[in-house]
Structure formats: structure tokens, C-alpha cells
Tab-separated table of C-alpha atoms and ligand atoms in Angstrom:
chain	number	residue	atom	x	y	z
A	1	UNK	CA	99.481	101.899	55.172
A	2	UNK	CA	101.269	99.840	53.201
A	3	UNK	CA	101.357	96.720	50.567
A	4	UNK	CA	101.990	93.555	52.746
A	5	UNK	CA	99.486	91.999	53.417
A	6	UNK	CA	97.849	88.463	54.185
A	7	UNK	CA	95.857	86.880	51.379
A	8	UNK	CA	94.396	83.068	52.075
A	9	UNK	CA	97.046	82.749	54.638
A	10	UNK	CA	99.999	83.438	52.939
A	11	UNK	CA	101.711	87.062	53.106
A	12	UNK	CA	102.057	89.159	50.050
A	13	UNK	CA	103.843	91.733	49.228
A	14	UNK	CA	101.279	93.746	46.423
A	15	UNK	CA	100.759	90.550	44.350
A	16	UNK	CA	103.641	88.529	44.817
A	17	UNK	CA	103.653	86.048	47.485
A	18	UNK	CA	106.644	86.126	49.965
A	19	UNK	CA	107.473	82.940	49.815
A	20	UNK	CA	108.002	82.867	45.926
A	21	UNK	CA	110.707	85.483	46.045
A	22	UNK	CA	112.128	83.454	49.262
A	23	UNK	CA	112.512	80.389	46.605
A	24	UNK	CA	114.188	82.295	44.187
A	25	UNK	CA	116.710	84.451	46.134
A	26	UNK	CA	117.247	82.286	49.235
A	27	UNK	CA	116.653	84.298	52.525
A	28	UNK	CA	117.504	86.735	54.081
A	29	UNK	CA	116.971	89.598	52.084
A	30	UNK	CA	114.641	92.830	51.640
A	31	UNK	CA	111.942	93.356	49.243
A	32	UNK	CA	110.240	96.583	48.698
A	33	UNK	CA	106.780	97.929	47.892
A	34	UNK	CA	107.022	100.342	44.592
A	35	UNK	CA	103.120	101.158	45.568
A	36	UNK	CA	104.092	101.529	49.503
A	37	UNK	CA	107.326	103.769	48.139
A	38	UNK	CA	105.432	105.982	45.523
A	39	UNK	CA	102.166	106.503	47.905
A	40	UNK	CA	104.385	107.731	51.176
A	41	UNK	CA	105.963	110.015	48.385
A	42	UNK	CA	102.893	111.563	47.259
A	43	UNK	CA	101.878	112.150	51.000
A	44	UNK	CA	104.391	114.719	50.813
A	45	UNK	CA	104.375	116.049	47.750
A	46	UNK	CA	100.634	116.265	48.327
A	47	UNK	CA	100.500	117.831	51.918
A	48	UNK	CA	102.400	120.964	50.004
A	49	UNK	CA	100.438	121.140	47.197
A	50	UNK	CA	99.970	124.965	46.340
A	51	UNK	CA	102.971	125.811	47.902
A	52	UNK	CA	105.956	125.765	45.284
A	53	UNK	CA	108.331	123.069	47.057
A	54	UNK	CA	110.082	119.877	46.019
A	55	UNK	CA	110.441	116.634	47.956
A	56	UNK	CA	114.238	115.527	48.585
A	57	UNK	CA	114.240	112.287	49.590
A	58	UNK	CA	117.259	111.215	52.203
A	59	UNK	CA	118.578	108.365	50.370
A	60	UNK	CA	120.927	107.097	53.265
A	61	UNK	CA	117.241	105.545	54.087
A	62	UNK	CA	117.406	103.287	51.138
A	63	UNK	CA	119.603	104.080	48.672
A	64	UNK	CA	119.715	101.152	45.733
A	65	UNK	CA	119.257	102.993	42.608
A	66	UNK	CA	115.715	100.742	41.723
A	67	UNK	CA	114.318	102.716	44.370
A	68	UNK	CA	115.914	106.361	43.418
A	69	UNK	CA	114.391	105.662	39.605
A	70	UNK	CA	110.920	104.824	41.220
A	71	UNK	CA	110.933	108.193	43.327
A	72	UNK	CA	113.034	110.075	41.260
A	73	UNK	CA	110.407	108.978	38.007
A	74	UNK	CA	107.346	110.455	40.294
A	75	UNK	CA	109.103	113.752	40.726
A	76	UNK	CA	110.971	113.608	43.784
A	77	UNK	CA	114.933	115.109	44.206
A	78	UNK	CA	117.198	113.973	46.737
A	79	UNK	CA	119.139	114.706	49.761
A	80	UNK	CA	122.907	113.320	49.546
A	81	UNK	CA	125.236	113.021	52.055
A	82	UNK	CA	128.467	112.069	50.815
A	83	UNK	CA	129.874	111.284	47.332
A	84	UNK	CA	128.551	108.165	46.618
A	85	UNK	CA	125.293	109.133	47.325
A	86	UNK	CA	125.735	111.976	45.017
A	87	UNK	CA	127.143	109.899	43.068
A	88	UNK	CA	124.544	106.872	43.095
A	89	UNK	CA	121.951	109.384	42.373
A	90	UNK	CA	123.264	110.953	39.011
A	91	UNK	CA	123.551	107.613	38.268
A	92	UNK	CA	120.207	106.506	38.694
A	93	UNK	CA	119.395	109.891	36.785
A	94	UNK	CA	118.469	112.495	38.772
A	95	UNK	CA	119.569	115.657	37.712
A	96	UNK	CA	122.143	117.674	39.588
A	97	UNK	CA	119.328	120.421	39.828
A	98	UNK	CA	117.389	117.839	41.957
A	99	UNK	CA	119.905	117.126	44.088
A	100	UNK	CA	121.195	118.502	47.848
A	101	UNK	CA	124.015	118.068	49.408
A	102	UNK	CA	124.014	117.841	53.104
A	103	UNK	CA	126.778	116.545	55.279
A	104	UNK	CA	128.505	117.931	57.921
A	105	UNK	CA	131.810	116.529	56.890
A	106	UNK	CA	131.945	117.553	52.927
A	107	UNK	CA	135.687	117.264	51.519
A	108	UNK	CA	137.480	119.068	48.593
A	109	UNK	CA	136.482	116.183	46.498
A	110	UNK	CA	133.111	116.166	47.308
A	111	UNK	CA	132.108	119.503	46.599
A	112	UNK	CA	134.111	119.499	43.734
A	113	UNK	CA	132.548	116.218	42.317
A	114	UNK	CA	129.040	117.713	43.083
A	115	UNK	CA	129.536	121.505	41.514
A	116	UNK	CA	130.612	119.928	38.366
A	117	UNK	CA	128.204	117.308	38.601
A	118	UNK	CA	125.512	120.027	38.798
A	119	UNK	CA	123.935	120.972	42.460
A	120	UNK	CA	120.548	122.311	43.506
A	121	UNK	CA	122.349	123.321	46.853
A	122	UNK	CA	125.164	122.514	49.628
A	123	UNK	CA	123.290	122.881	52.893
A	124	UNK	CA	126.520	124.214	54.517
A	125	UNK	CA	127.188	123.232	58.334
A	126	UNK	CA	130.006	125.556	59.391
A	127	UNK	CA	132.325	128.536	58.904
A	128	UNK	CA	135.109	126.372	57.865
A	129	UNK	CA	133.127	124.395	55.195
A	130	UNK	CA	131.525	127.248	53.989
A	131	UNK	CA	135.217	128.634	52.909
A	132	UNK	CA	136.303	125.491	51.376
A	133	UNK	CA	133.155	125.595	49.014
A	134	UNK	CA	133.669	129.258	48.293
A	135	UNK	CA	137.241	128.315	47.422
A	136	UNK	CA	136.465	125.106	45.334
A	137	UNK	CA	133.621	127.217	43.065
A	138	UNK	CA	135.827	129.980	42.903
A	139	UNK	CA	138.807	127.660	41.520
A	140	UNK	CA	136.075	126.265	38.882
A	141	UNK	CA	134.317	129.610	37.945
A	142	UNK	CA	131.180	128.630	39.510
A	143	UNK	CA	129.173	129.960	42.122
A	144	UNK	CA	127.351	127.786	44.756
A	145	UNK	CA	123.823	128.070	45.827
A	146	UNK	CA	124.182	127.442	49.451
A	147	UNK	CA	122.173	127.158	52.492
A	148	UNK	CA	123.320	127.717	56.304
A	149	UNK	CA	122.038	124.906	58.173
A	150	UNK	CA	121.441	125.994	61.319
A	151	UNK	CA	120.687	124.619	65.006
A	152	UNK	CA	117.673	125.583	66.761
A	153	UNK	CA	118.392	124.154	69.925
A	154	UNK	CA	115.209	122.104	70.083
A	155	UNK	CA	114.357	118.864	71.524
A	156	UNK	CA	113.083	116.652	69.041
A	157	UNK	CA	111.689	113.713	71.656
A	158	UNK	CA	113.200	111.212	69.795
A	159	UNK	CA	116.517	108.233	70.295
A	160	UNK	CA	119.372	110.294	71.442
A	161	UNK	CA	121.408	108.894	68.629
A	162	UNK	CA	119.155	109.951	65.782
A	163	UNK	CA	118.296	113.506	67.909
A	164	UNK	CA	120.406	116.087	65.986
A	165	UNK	CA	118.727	119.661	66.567
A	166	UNK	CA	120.089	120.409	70.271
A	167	UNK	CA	123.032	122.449	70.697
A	168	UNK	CA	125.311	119.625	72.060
A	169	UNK	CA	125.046	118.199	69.075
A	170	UNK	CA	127.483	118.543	66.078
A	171	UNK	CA	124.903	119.408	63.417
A	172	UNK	CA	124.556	123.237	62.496
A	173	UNK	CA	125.793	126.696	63.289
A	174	UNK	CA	124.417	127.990	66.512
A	175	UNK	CA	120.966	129.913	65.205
A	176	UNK	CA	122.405	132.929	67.580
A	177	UNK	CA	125.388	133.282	65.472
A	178	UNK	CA	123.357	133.276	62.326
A	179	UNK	CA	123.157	136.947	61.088
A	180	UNK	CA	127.644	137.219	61.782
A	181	UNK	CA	127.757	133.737	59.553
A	182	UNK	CA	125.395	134.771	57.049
A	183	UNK	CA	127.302	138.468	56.504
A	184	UNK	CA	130.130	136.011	56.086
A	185	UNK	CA	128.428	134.180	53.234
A	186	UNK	CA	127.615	137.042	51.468
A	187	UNK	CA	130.773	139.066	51.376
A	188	UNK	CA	132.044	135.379	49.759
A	189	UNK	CA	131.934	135.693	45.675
A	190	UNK	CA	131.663	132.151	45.039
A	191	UNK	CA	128.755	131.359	47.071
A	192	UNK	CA	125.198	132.628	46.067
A	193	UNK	CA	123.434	132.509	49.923
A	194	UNK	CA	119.725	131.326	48.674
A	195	UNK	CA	118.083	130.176	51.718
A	196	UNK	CA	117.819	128.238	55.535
A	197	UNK	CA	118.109	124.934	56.094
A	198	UNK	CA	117.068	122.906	59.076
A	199	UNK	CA	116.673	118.985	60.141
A	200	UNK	CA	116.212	118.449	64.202
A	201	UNK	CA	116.060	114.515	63.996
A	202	UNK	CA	115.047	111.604	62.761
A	203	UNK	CA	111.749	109.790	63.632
A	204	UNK	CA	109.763	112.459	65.477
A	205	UNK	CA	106.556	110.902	66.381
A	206	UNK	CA	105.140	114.781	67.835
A	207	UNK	CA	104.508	117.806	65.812
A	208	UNK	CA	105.636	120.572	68.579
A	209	UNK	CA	109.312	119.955	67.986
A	210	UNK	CA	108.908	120.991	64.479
A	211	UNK	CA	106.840	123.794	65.133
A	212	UNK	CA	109.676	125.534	67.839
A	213	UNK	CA	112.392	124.459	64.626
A	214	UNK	CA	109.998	126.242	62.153
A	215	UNK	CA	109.345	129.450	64.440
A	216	UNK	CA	112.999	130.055	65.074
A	217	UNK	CA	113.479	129.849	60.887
A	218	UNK	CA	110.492	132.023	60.134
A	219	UNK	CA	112.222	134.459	62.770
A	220	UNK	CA	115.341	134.417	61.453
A	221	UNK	CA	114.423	134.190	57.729
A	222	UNK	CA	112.630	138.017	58.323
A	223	UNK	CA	115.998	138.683	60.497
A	224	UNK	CA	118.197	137.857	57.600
A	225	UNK	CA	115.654	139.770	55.137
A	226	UNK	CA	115.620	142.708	56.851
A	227	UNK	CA	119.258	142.537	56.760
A	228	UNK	CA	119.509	141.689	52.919
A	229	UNK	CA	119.835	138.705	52.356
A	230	UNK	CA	117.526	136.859	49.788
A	231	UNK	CA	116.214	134.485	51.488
A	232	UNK	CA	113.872	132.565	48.906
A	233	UNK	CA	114.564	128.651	49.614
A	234	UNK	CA	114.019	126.875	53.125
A	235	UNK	CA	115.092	123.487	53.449
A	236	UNK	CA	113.376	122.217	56.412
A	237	UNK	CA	114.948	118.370	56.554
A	238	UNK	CA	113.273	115.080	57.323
A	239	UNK	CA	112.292	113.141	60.162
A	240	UNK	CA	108.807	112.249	60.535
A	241	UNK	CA	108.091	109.565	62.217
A	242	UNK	CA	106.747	105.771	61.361
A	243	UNK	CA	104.393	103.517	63.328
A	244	UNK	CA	106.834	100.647	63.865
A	245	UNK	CA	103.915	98.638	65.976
A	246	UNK	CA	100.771	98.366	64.142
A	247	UNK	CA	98.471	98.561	67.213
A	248	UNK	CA	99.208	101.601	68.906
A	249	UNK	CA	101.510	104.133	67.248
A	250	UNK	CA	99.491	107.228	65.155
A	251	UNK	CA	102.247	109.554	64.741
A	252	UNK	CA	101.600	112.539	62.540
A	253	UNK	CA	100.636	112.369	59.604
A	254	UNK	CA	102.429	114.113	56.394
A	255	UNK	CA	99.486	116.366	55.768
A	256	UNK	CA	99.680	117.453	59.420
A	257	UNK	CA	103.053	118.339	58.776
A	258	UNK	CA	101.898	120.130	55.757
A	259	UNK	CA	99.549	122.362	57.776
A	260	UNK	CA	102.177	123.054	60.157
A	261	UNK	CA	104.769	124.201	57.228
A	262	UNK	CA	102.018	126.061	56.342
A	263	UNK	CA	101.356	127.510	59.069
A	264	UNK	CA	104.691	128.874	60.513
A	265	UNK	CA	106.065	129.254	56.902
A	266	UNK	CA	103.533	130.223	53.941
A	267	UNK	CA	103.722	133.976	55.163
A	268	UNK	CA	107.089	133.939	53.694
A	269	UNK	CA	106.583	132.985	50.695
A	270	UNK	CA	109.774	130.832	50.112
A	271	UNK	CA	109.929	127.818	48.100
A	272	UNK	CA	109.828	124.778	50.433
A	273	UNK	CA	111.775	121.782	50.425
A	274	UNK	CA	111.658	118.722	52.642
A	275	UNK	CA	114.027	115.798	52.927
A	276	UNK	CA	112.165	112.661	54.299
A	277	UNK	CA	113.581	109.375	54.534
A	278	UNK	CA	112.220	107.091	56.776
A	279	UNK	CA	108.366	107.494	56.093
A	280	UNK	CA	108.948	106.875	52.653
A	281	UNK	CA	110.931	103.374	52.922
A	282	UNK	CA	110.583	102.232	56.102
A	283	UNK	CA	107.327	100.985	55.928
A	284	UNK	CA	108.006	100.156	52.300
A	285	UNK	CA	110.407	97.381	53.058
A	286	UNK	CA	110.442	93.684	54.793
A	287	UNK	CA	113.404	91.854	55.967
A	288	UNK	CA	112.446	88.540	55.199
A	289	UNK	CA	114.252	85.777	57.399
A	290	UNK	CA	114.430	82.032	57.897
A	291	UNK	CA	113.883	79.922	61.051
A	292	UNK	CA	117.455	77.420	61.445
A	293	UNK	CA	116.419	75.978	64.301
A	294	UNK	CA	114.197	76.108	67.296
A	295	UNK	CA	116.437	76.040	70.867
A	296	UNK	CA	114.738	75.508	74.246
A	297	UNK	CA	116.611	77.174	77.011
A	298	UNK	CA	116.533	76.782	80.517
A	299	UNK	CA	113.977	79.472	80.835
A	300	UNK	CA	112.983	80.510	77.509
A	301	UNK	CA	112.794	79.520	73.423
A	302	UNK	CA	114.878	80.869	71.230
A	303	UNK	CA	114.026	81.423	67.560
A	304	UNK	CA	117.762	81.190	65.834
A	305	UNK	CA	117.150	82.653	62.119
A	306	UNK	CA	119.498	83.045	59.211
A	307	UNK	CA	118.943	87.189	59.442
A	308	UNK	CA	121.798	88.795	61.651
A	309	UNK	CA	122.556	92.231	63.131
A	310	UNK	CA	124.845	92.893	60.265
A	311	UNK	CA	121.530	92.282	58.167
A	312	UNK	CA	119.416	94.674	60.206
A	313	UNK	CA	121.432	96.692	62.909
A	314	UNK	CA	118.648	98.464	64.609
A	315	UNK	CA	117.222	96.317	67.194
A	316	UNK	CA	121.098	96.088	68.519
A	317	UNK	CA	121.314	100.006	67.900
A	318	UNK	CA	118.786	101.795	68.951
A	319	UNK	CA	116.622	98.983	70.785
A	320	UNK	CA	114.235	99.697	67.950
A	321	UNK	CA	111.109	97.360	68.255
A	322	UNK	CA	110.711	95.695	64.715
A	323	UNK	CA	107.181	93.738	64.159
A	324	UNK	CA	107.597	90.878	63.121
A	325	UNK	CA	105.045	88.321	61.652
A	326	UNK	CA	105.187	84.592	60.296
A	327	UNK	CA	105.046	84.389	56.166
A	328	UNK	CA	102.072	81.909	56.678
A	329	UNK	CA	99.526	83.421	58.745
A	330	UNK	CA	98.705	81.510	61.544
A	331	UNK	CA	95.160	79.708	62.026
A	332	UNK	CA	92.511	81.564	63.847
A	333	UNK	CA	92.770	80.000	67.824
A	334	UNK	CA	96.335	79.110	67.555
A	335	UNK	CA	97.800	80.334	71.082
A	336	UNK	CA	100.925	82.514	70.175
A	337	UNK	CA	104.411	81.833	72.732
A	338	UNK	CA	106.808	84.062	73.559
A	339	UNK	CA	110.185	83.505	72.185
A	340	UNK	CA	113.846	85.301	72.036
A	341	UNK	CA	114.325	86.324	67.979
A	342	UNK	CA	118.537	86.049	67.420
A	343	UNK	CA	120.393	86.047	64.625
A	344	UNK	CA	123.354	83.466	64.281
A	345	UNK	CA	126.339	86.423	64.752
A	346	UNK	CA	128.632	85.744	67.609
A	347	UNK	CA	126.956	88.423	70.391
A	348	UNK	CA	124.576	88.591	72.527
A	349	UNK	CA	123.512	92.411	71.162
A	350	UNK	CA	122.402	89.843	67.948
A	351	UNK	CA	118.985	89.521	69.060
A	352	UNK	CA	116.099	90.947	67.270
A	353	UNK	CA	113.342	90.867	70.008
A	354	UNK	CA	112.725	89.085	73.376
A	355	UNK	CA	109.901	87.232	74.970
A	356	UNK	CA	107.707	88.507	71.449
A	357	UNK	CA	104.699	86.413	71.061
A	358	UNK	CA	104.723	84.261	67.943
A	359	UNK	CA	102.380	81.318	66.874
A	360	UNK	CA	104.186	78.883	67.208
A	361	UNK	CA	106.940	78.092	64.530
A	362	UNK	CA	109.081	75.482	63.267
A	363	UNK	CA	112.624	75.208	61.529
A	364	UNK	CA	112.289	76.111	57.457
A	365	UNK	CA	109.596	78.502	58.818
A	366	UNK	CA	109.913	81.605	56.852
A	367	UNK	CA	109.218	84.973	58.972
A	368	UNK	CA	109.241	88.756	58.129
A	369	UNK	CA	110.732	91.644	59.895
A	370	UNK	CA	108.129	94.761	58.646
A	371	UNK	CA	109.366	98.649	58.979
A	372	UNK	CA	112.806	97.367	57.597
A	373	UNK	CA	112.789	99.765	54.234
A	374	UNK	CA	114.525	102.651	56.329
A	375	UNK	CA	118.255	101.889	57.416
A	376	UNK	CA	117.879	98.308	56.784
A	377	UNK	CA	120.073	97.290	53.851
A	378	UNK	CA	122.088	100.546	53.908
A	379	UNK	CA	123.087	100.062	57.324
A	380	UNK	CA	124.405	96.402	56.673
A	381	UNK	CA	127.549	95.037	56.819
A	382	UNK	CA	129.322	91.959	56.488
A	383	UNK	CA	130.504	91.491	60.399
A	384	UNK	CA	130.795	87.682	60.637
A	385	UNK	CA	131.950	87.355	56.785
A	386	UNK	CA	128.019	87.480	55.989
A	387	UNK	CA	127.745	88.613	52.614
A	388	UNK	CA	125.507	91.600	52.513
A	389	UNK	CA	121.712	90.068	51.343
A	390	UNK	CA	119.707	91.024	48.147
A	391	UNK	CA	117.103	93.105	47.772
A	392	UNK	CA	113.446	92.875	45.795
A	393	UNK	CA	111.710	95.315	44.016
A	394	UNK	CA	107.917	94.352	43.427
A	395	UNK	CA	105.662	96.275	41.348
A	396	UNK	CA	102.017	94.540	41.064
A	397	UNK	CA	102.820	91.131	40.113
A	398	UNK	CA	106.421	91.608	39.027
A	399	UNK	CA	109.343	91.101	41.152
A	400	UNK	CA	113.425	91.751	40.069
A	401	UNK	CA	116.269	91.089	42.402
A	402	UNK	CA	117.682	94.878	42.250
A	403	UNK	CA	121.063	93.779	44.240
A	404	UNK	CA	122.092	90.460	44.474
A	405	UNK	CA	123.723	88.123	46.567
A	406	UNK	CA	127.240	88.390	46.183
A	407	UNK	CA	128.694	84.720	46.134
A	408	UNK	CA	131.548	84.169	49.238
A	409	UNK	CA	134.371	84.415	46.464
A	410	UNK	CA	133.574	87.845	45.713
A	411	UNK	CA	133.224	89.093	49.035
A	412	UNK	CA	136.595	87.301	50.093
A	413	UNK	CA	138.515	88.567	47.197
A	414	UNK	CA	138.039	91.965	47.752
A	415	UNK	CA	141.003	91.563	50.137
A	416	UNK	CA	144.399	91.177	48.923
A	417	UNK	CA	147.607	89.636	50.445
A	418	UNK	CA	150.823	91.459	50.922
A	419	UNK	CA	153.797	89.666	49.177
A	420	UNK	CA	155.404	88.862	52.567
A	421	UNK	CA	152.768	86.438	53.321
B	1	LIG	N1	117.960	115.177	56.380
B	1	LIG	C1	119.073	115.071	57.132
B	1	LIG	C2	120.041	116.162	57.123
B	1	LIG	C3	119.280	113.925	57.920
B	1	LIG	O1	120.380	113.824	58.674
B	1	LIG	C4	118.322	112.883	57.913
B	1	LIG	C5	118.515	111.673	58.716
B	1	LIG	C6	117.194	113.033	57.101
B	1	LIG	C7	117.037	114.189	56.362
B	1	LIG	C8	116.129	111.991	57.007
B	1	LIG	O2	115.475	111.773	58.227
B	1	LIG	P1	114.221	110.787	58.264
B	1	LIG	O3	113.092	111.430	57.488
B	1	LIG	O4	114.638	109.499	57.648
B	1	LIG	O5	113.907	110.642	59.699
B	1	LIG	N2	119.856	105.178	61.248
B	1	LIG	C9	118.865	105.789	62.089
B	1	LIG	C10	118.317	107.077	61.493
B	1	LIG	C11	119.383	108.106	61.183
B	1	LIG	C12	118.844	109.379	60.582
B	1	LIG	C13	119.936	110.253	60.116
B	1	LIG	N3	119.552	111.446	59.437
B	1	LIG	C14	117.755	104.772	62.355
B	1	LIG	O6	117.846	103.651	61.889
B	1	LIG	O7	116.809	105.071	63.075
């Protein structure tokens, strides 16, 4: 469920119309349900109520800091994966307590940065790594709380490039090499080994894949008891999945996934933490987009809009399917038409959707691309010299731009011209 919806006609998103914020920021650019991001958050945190957890969100779904405040505010920590996430976070204010660090690919300077920064825990992803943090909090005269993330070898069903718990793949130490890696850990002085981690993929739209994940790290959490090791944290990632069609998608739901935690899990009585990104923005967020022009083809319409793949990479990425819906809602009888949905970048991979039934719509037409909260802005880039677009907060009737446009001198000045030239 979510906050954008139709009222006499016109879409809304909670009480602001659409086309109000498209007057005063120009399109393209994202706007965001505080209401849609705070009630996907407290699906979580509800679905482990009783259980002592905490709720990391994965920023790299959305990361502007108007949205960490609004989770962070309701109680939720955060999963970072690089330094300026970390670094993002502290400053909207979360604590370093509230923070972990995952990564497969964490330098000097980012451990560093994050032990003196503060650090719930590095969710460590190899041998090598796991010396390098040892070394770092040894050189400061700290001592890390780490996790081993490890790899079940489990199918998650999901986009091979967002599938990340097979062994093929580079996330994780094998979970059959666990108990040598974990001795390793422990005989380390400047790590303090607290827990498991996990994360098989990203929108998982079955429950089974979790379960198999889960099993394996109930299994090995006894394995690793039984062997000494206190394990009393399990960080079991992210990846639920989102409708991204509203007629016929039900994946689970987050209290499912709570009784399945449950389930495989409360025996052990670790504290639980989860690391969702997707279901919390994605269906929080709207690309909102401009017709240019209408442009018959031999065989087919196409919709040219001032949104591009550098705006919104995932139809060109994954072949995700995006709903998308006119800003004024269509009379009741009008017959829809099928057109081709492309941005104005230079490629043919620039096209949003093809042969998608639309009323019918016109140049100036203003239409909005739902399920864009999740890797939508943070995925952007400026391919084409498109500056990156803004993005809206709304809360109720309120609306602030929370990153604006940049204007084309900013964007071009970044670069700099050697003195030869
Ligand atoms: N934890 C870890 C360690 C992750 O790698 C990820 C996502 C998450 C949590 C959050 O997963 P979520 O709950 O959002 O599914 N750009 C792709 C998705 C990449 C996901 C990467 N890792 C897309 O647009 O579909």
C-alpha cells in the first residue's frame, strides 16, 4: 500500500497534488511518501516485535539524508556499504551504534573512518578483509564487533544480477569453511566475533529461499556455539520483494517473513537484525516525467518524455517492468493505446516500456513512473550531460525539494582543463 493516489482525477501524492510539485521543480524528478516510508518501516519493526532486533535499513535503496532522518527518527539503523554511506548517515544523525557496515570491498580508509566514527558491526566478507580490520582496530586500540557473512549456496529465484547467495557469486565465505574462518576470527585480538550475517538477494518474491538461508544459519550458529563462539547477533540482510504491477503480484508479506525468522531462528535466542531496502522505498517513491512529444512510427507510437535511463536505469538493467500511470486520471470509457515509453538519451536500451497501454496522451502531459523509491535516484547518473533530477519529500500537505536541480554550470564545472589546452 502506499500514498499515491487519485483524488477527483488528479494524482496525489498524501495531500499534495503531483502536478503542483511538477510546477515548482520542473520534471523529471522523484518525490517520496514520508507515510509510505515510515509504514513499510513499521512492517518490519512490527513483524519482530517480541523478539529483541533492530531494523537496518540498506540505504543504497534511497539514500538522501531527508529520508535517513525520517527512518532513522522512527527507530530504524542502517546498513552502509561504503564510506559515503557511512558517512551520509552520521550525517543525517544516526549513531555509529546504529550503523552496519557491509561491503565486500571495505578499504583501510573505510574501516578506519567507520571504527572511529563508532560501528554497531562490519559484516566481514573474507579472510583477507577480516585481517585488515583486525589490523586497523588493533593500530587504534579498538576492538571490532564483527560478523562473518557467509554464503549459503541458495537460490534466491530472483534477476541474476541482484541474486547474491549462490556460491558462484562473490558475496560471502563458503558456509562449509565457516567453523576454520571463525577459529580464525577468534584467535584475532582486535576483532570481538559477535554473530552471523547473511543476505541471498535482492527482491525475493518467495519465502522458501529464505527459509533454506535461515536453516543453514540456525545450523551453523549451534555449530559455532558448540564450538565457543558467542554467537548472540544474526544479521539476516534484506531483500524482500515489492509488487511492481498492481494487479497481480502478492509477494510476501513482512509479517510472513517475521513468522519465518521466527520460526527457524527464535530457538536461538539471538538478537535479530534485518537490512531491507527496497520494500521500504520502492513503493515509497514516483519518478515523475513529462511527455516532449508524441512520434508515430511506422508500426507503433512512441511516447518521447523528458525522464532518461540515466534518471531511472532499471527498465534498461534489469528489464524491470515499472507501472506507469498518467498524472490526470483518465475518464471512465476512454480506450487506452499501446505505446513505446523512451527517454530522449542516445540508445535504444533508453526505453522505459513497450507496447504499454496508456489513455491516450498528449505533449505537456505529465506521467508517473510508481515503484521508483528503490534504486531510482541513487542509481542515476548524468550519461548524456543530464544533470541528475531533484527529489520531493511530502509529509501530509507539505512538500520540500530535499536535493535540487543542479543548474548546467555546476555540473560542467566540476571538470577542469589541463593547462596544455
Ligand atoms: N543487504 C545487503 C548486503 C545488500 O546487498 C542489499 C542489496 C540489501 C541488504 C537490501 O536488499 P533489498 O531489501 O533492497 O532487496 N539495484 C538493484 C538491487 C540491488 C540490491 C543490492 N543489494 C535493483 O534495482 O533491483
Amino acid at each position: 500500500m502506499d500514498h499515491f493516489l487519485y483524488r477527483d482525477g488528479a494524482l496525489f501524492a498524501e495531500d499534495v497534488p503531483i502536478s503542483e510539485i511538477a510546477a515548482a521543480v520542473g520534471t523529471p524528478f522523484y518525490v517520496y511518501s514520508t507515510a509510505t516510508l515510515l509504514r513499510h518501516f513499521r512492517l518490519f519493526d512490527e513483524a519482530l516485535e517480541g523478539t529483541d532486533h533492530l531494523v537496518c535499513y540498506a540505504m543504497k535503496a534511497a539514500s538522501n539524508q531527508a529520508i535517513l532522518k525520517t527512518l532513522a527518527q522512527a527507530g530504524a539503523g542502517m546498513d552502509v556499504v561504503s564510506m559515503g554511506e557511512y558517512l551520509r548517515a552520521k550525517a543525517a544523525g544516526v549513531p555509529g551504534e546504529k550503523i552496519v557496515f557491509s561491503g565486500v570491498g571495505k578499504t583501510e580508509l573505510e574501516i578506519r573512518t567507520a571504527l572511529e566514527g563508532g560501528i554497531r558491526q562490519f559484516n566481514v566478507e573474507s579472510e583477507p578483509e577480516m585481517d585488515v580490520i583486525n589490523a586497523v582496530a588493533l593500530s587504534l586500540g579498538k576492538v571490532a564487533p564483527i560478523t562473518v557473512r557467509v554464503n549459503p549456496d541458495v537460490d534466491a529465484k530472483t534477476h541474476a544480477k541482484i541474486a547474491t547467495g549462490k556460491s558462484e557469486n562473490k558475496f560471502g565465505i563458503p558456509i562449509a569453511r565457516a567453523g576454520a574462518v571463525y577459529a580464525h576470527a577468534a584467535s584475532l585480538p582486535g576483532l570481538d566475533v559477535i554473530g552471523v550475517d547473511v543476505h541471498i538477494g535482492s527482491q525475493l518474491t518467495e519465502l522458501e529461499p529464505f527459509r533454506l538461508a535461515y536453516r543453514k544459519v540456525a545450523e551453523l550458529t549451534e555449530t559455532l556455539r558448540s564450538e565457543g563462539h558467542d554467537i548472540r547477533r544474526l544479521d539476516l540482510g534484506g531483500g524482500l520483494g515489492i509488487p511492481y504491477t498492481r494487479s497481480n503480484e502478492a509477494p510476501p508479506l513482512p509479517v510472513e517473513y517475521g513468522q519465518l525468522i521466527q520460526e527457524e531462528l527464535g530457538h536461538l535466542g539471538c538478537e535479530i537484525e534485518i537490512e531491507p531496502g527496497r520494500l521500504i522505498a520502492g513503493n515509497a517513491g514516483l519518478m515523475v516525467s513529462k511527455v516532449i512529444y508524441v512520434k508515430s512510427g511506422e508500426d507503433r507510437d512512441f511516447l518521447i518524455v523528458d525522464g532518461a535511463m540515466n534518471d531511472l536505469i532499471r527498465p534498461a538493467m534489469y528489464e524491470a517492468h515499472h507501472d506507469i500511470v498518467p498524472v490526470l486520471e483518465p475518464a471512465p470509457g476512454v480506450e487506452p493505446q499501446p505505446y513505446d515509453i523512451v527517454g530522449p538519451v542516445c540508445e535504444t536500451g533508453d526505453t522505459f516500456a513497450k507496447q504499454r497501454n496508456l489513455a491516450p496522451l498528449q505533449a505537456g502531459d505529465l506521467i508517473a513512473f510508481r515503484s521508483a523509491g528503490a534504486y531510482g535516484a541513487v542509481m542515476a547518473s548524468e550519461y548524456n550531460s543530464r544533470p541528475l533530477i531533484p527529489e520531493v519529500l511530502v509529509q501530509g500537505d507539505q512538500f520540500a525539494v530535499i536535493r535540487r536541480r543542479p543548474t548546467f554550470d555546476e555540473m560542467i564545472n566540476r571538470d577542469t582543463i589541463p593547462e596544455w589546452l
